[in-house]
Coordinates of C-alpha atoms in Angstrom, one line a residue:
X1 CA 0.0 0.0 0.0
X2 CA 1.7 3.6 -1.1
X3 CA 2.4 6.4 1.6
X4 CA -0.5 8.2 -0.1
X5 CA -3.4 5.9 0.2
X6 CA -1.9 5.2 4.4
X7 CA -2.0 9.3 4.9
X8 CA -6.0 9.8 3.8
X9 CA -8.2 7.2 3.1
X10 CA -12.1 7.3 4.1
X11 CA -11.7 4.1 6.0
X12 CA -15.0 2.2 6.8
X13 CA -14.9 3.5 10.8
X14 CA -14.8 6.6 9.8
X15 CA -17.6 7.2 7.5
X16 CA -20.0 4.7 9.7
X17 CA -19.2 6.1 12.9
X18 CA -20.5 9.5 12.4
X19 CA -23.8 8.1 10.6
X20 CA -24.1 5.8 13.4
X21 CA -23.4 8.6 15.9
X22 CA -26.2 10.7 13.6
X23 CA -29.0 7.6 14.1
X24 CA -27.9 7.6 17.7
X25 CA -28.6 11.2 18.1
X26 CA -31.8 11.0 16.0
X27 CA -33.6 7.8 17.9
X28 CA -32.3 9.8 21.5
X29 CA -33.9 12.9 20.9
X30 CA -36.0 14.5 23.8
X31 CA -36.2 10.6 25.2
X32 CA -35.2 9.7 29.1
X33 CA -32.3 7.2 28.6
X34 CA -31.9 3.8 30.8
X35 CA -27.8 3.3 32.1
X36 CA -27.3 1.4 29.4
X37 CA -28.6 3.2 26.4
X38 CA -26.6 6.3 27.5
X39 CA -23.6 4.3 28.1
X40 CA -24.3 3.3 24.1
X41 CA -24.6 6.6 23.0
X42 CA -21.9 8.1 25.0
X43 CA -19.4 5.4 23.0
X44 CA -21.3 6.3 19.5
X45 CA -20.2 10.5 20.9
X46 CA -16.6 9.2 21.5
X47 CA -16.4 7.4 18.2
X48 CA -17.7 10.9 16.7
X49 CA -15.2 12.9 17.8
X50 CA -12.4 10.8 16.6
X51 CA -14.0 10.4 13.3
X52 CA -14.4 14.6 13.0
X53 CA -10.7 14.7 14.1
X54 CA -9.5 12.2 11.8
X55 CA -11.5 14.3 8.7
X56 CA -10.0 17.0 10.2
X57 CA -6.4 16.0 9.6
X58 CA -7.2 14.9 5.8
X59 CA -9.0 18.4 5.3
X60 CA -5.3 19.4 6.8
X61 CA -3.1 17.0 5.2
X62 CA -4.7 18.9 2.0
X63 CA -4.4 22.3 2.7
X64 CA -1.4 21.9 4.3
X65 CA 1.2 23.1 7.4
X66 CA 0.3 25.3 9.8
X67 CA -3.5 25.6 8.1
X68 CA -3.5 21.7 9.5
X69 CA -2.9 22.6 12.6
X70 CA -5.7 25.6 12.6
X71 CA -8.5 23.4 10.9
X72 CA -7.8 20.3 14.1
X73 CA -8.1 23.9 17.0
X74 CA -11.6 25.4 15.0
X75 CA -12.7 21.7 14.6
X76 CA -12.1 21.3 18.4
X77 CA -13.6 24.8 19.7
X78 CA -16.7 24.2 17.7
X79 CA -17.5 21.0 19.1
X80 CA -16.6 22.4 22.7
X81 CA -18.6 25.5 21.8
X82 CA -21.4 23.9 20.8
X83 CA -21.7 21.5 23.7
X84 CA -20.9 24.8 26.5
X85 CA -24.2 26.3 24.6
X86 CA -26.2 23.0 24.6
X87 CA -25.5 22.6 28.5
X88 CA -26.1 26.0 29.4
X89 CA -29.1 26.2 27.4
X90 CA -31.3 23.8 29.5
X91 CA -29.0 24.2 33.0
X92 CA -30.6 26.9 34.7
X93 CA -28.6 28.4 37.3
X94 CA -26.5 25.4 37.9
X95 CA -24.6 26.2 34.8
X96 CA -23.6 29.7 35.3
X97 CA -19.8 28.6 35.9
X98 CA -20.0 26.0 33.0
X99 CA -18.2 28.3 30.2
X100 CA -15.6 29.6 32.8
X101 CA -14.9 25.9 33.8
X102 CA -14.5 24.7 30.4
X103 CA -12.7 27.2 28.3
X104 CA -10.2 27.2 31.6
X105 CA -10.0 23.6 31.7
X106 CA -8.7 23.6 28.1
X107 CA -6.4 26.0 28.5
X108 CA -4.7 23.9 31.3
X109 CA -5.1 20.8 29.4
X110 CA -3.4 22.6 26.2
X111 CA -0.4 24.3 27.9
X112 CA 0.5 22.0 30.5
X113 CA -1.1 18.7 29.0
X114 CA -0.4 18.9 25.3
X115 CA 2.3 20.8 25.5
X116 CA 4.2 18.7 27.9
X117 CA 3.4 15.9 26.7
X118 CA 4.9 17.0 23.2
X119 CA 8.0 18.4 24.4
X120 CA 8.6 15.4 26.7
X121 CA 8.5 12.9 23.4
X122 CA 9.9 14.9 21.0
X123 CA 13.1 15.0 24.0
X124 CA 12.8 11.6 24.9
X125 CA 13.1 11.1 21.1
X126 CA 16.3 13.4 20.1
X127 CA 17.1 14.4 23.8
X128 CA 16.2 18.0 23.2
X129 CA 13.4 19.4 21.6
X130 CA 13.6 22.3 18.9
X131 CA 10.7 24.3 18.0
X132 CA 10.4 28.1 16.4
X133 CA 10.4 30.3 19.9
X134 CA 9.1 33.5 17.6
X135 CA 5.6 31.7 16.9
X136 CA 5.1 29.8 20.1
X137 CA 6.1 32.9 22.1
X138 CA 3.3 35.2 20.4
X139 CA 0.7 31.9 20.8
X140 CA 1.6 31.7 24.6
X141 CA 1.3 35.9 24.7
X142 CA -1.9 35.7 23.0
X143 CA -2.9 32.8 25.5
X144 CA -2.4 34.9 28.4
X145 CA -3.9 38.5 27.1
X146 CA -7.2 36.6 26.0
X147 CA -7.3 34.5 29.9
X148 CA -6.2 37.9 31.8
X149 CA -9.2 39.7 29.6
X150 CA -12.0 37.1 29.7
X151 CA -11.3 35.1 32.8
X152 CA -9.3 37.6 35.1
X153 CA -10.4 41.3 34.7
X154 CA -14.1 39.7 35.6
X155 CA -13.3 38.8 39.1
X156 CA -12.4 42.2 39.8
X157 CA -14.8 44.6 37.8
X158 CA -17.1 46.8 40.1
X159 CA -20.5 47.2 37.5
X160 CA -21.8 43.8 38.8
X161 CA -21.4 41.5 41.9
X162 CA -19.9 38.6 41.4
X163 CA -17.0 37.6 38.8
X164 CA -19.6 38.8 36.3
X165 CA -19.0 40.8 33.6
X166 CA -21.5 43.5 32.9
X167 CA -23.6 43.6 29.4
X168 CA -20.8 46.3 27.8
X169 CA -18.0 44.7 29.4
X170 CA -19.2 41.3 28.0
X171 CA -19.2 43.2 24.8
X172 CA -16.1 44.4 24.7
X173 CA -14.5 41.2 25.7
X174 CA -15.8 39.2 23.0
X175 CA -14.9 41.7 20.3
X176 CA -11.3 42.0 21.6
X177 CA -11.6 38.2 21.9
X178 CA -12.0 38.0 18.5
X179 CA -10.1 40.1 16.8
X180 CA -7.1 39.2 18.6
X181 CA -8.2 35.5 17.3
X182 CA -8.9 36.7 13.8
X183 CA -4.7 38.8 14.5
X184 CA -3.2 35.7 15.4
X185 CA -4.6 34.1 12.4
X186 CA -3.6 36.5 10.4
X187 CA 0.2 35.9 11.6
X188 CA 0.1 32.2 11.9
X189 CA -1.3 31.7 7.8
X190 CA -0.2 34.8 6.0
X191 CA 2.0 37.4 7.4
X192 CA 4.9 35.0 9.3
X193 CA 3.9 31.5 8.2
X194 CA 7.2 30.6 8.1
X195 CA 7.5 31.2 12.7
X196 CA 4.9 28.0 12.9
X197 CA 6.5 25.8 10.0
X198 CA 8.0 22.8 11.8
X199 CA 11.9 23.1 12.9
X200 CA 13.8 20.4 10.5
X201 CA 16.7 18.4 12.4
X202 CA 19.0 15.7 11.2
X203 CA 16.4 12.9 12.8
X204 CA 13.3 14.7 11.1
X205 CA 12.0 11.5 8.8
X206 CA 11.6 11.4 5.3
X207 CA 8.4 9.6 3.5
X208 CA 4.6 9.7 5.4
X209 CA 5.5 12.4 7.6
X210 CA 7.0 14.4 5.6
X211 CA 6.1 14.2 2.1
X212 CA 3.3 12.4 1.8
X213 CA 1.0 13.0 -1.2
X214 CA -2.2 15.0 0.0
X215 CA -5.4 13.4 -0.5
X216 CA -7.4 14.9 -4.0
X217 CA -9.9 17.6 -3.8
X218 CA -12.4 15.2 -4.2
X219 CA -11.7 13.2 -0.7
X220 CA -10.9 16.3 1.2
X221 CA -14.9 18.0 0.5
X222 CA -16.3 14.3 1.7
X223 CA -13.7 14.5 4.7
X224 CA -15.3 18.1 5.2
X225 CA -19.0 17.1 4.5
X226 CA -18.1 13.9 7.1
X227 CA -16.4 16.3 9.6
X228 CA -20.0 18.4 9.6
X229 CA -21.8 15.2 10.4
X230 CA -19.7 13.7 13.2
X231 CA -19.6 17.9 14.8
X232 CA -23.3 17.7 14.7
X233 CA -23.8 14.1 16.3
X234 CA -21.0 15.4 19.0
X235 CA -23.4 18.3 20.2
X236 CA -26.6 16.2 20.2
X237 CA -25.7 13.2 21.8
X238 CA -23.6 15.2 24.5
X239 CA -26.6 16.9 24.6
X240 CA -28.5 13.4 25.2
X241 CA -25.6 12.0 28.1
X242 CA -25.1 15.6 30.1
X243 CA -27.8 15.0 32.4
X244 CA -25.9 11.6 33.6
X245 CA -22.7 13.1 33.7
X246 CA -24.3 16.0 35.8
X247 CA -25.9 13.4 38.5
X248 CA -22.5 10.8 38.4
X249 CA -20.5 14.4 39.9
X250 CA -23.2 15.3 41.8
X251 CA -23.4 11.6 43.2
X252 CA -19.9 11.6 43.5
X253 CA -19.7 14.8 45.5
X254 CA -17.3 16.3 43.4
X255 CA -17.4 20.3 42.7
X256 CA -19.4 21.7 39.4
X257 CA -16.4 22.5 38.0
X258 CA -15.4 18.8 37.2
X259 CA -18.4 18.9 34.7
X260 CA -16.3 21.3 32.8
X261 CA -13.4 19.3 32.9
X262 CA -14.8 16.3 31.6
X263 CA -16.3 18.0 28.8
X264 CA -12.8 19.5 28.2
X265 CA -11.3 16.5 28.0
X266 CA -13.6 14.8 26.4
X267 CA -12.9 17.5 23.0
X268 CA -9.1 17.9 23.7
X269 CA -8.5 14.1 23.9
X270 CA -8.0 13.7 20.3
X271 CA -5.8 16.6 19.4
X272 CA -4.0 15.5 22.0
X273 CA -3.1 11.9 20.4
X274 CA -2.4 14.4 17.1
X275 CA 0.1 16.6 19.0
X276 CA 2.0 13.1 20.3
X277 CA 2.1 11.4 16.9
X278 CA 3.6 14.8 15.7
X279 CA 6.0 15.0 18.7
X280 CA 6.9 11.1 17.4
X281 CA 7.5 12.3 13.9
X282 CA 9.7 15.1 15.4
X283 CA 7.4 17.8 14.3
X284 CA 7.6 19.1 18.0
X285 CA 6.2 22.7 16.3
X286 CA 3.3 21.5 14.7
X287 CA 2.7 20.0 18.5
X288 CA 2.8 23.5 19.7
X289 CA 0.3 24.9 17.2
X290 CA -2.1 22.2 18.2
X291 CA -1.6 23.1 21.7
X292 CA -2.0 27.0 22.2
X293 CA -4.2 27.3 18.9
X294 CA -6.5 25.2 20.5
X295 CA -6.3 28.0 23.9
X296 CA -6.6 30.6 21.5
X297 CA -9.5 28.9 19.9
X298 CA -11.3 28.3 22.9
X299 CA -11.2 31.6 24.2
X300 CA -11.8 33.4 20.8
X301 CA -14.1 31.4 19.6
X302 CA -16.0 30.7 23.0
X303 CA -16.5 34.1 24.5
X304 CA -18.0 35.6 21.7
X305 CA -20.4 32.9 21.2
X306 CA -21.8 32.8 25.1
X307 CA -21.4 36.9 24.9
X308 CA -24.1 36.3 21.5
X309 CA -26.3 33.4 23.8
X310 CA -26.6 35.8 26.6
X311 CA -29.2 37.1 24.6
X312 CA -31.6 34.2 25.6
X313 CA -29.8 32.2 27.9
X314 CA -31.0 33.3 31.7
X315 CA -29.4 33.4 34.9
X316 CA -25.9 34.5 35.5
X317 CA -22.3 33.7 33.9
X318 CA -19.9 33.4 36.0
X319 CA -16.2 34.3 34.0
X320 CA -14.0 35.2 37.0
X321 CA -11.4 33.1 38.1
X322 CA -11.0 32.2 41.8
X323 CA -7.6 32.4 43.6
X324 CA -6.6 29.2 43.2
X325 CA -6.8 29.2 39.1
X326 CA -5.4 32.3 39.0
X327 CA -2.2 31.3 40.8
X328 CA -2.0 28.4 38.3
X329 CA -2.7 30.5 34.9
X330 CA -0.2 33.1 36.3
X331 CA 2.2 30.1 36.7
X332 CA 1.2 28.4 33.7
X333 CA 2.4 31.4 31.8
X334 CA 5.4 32.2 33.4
X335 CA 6.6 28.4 33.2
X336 CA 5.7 28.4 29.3
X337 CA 7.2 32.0 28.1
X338 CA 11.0 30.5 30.0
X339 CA 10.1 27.4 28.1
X340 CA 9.8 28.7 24.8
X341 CA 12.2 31.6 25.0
X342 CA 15.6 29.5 24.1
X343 CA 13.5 27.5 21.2
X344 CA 14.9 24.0 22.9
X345 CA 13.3 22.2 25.7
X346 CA 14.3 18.7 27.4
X347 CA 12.5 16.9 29.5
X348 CA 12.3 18.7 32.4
X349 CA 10.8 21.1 30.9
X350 CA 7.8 18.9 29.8
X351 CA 7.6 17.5 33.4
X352 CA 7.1 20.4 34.6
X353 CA 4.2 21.8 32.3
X354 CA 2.7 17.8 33.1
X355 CA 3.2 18.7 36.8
X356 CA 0.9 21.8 36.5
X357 CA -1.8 20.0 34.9
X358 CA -1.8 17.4 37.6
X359 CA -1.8 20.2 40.5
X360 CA -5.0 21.6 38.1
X361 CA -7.2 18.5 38.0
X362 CA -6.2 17.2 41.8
X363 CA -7.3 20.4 43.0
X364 CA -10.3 20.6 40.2
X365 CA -11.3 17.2 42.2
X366 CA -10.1 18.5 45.6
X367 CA -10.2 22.4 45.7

């Protein structure tokens, strides 16, 4: 079998996952689910979201390096964005913290979690791992104006109680959210490409990785027209399993917030596995794109969106950070800017960003 047909086929899993996922979603709809019907359609939601990331990376493989990279955050962000809206839609009250929760769970589980993990293989791999410190210094920057704006400033603003923001100040951070998203694109695909193209090294493999043959026009708009169906069959049938993942934390005695985290890692679980294969192929950058793209996406993409379903969602929404998360973003950033800096990292480096996650989800279980 040539590199070519390997790097993007439509392999049977993939095109009858998301279909199946689809029929899941459609003979769920509005119905009370038994254990093991949900437990069903919860494996039919995970099936979908590694078939939408796998169409992802052919829609990448196609249009290339780092537009990859961008299609596998937006594919991401809309599927977490879409399932923050669903939840919060029929919550109530109980929800108010859910887009807070979430959008900082992924940017813990991107910049401690993905990034570790990718730095720690691509150094276990050539004993130090190189990567462009010019593009994944303004990622990590971007990372931390767009937390400080949308997840800081509210804790302290005056206009409402609460870490809420009020209905201008919402405004305002979703259409700085934005456009620093829709800047950073700008950079990353057009004006500096070249600061997120993949360091070359003397181990960097030649053949699949590489130079693989991209897949034709014609199997990249049914990998995108596949992607649409497995993003819609995500939202519904998380839609269909929230209210037992809701009663299992509840049950469990665990804090709100670990709802958020589950759907966090639920979206970033597969991105994740991307980042790794690319830290294996020694395409540690790429890694890092994955990574803080997917923190920019979440926060660009995700404020906006909940700033636009404010309209008719009711009750409150909760943005500010408490102490505790704001002690490990400050950290979080300061660890990653003398990480990046010198463009080399070993593996203490990635044990340390892998320490930070743990501290987040021990103390997300245990606060």
């Amino acid at each position: 079998m040539s590199t070519a047909t390997r790097r993007s086929p439509l392999t049977d899993w993939t095109v009858l996952v998301p279909v199946a996922a689809l029929a899941a979603l459609v003979l769920s709809w509005g119905r009370d689910l038994p254990g093991v019907l949900v437990g069903l359609v919860a494996l039919c939601l995970a099936g979908a979201v590694l078939a939408a990331v796998h169409h992802a990376e052919v829609v990448a493989h196609r249009v290339g390096e780092p537009f990859g990279s961008l299609v596998l955050a937006v594919a991401v962000t809309v599927i977490e964005v879409a399932l923050i809206v669903t939840l919060m839609a029929g919550g109530g009250d109980k929800t108010a913290s859910l887009a807070r929760d979430t959008v900082f769970a992924a940017v813990m589980i991107t910049c401690n979690g993905i990034v570790g993990l990718s730095l720690l293989v691509g150094a276990l791999r050539n004993r130090v791992a190189v990567f462009n410190a010019e593009g994944s210094g303004a990622a990590l920057a971007t990372v931390a104006t767009l937390a400080t704006l949308s997840l800081v400033l509210p804790t302290f603003t005056t206009s409402k109680p609460g870490p809420e923001f009020s209905s201008a100040q919402l405004t305002f951070a979703a259409v700085a959210s934005l456009a620093l998203y829709g800047l950073f694109i700008a950079v990353q695909t057009v004006r500096h490409r070249d600061y997120f193209l993949p360091v070359a090294t003397a181990n960097t493999p030649d053949g699949e990785d590489g130079h693989a043959d991209p897949p034709t026009a014609r199997a990249a708009l049914t990998s995108l027209g596949l992607l649409l169906v497995a993003l819609v069959a995500v939202v519904g049938n998380a839609k269909a399993v929230s209210p037992t993942i809701e009663k299992g934390v509840a049950d469990a005695g665990l804090p709100q917030a670990v709802v958020g985290v589950i759907i966090a890692l639920l979206v970033l679980l597969p991105e994740t596995l991307a980042a790794v294969r690319a830290a294996r192929r020694d395409r540690v950058q790429t890694s890092l794109n994955l990574g803080y793209g997917s923190a920019i996406a979440s926060i660009g993409l995700t404020i906006p969106a909940i700033a636009l379903a404010s309209v008719w969602l009711k009750g409150p929404l909760l943005l500010g950070l408490g102490p505790t998360h704001m002690v490990l973003l400050t950290l979080t950033v300061v660890v990653g800017a003398l990480t990046l800096v010198p463009g080399r990292a070993t593996l203490l480096q990635g044990g340390v960003h892998l320490v930070l996650l743990a501290a987040y989800l021990f103390l997300a279980v245990s606060p």
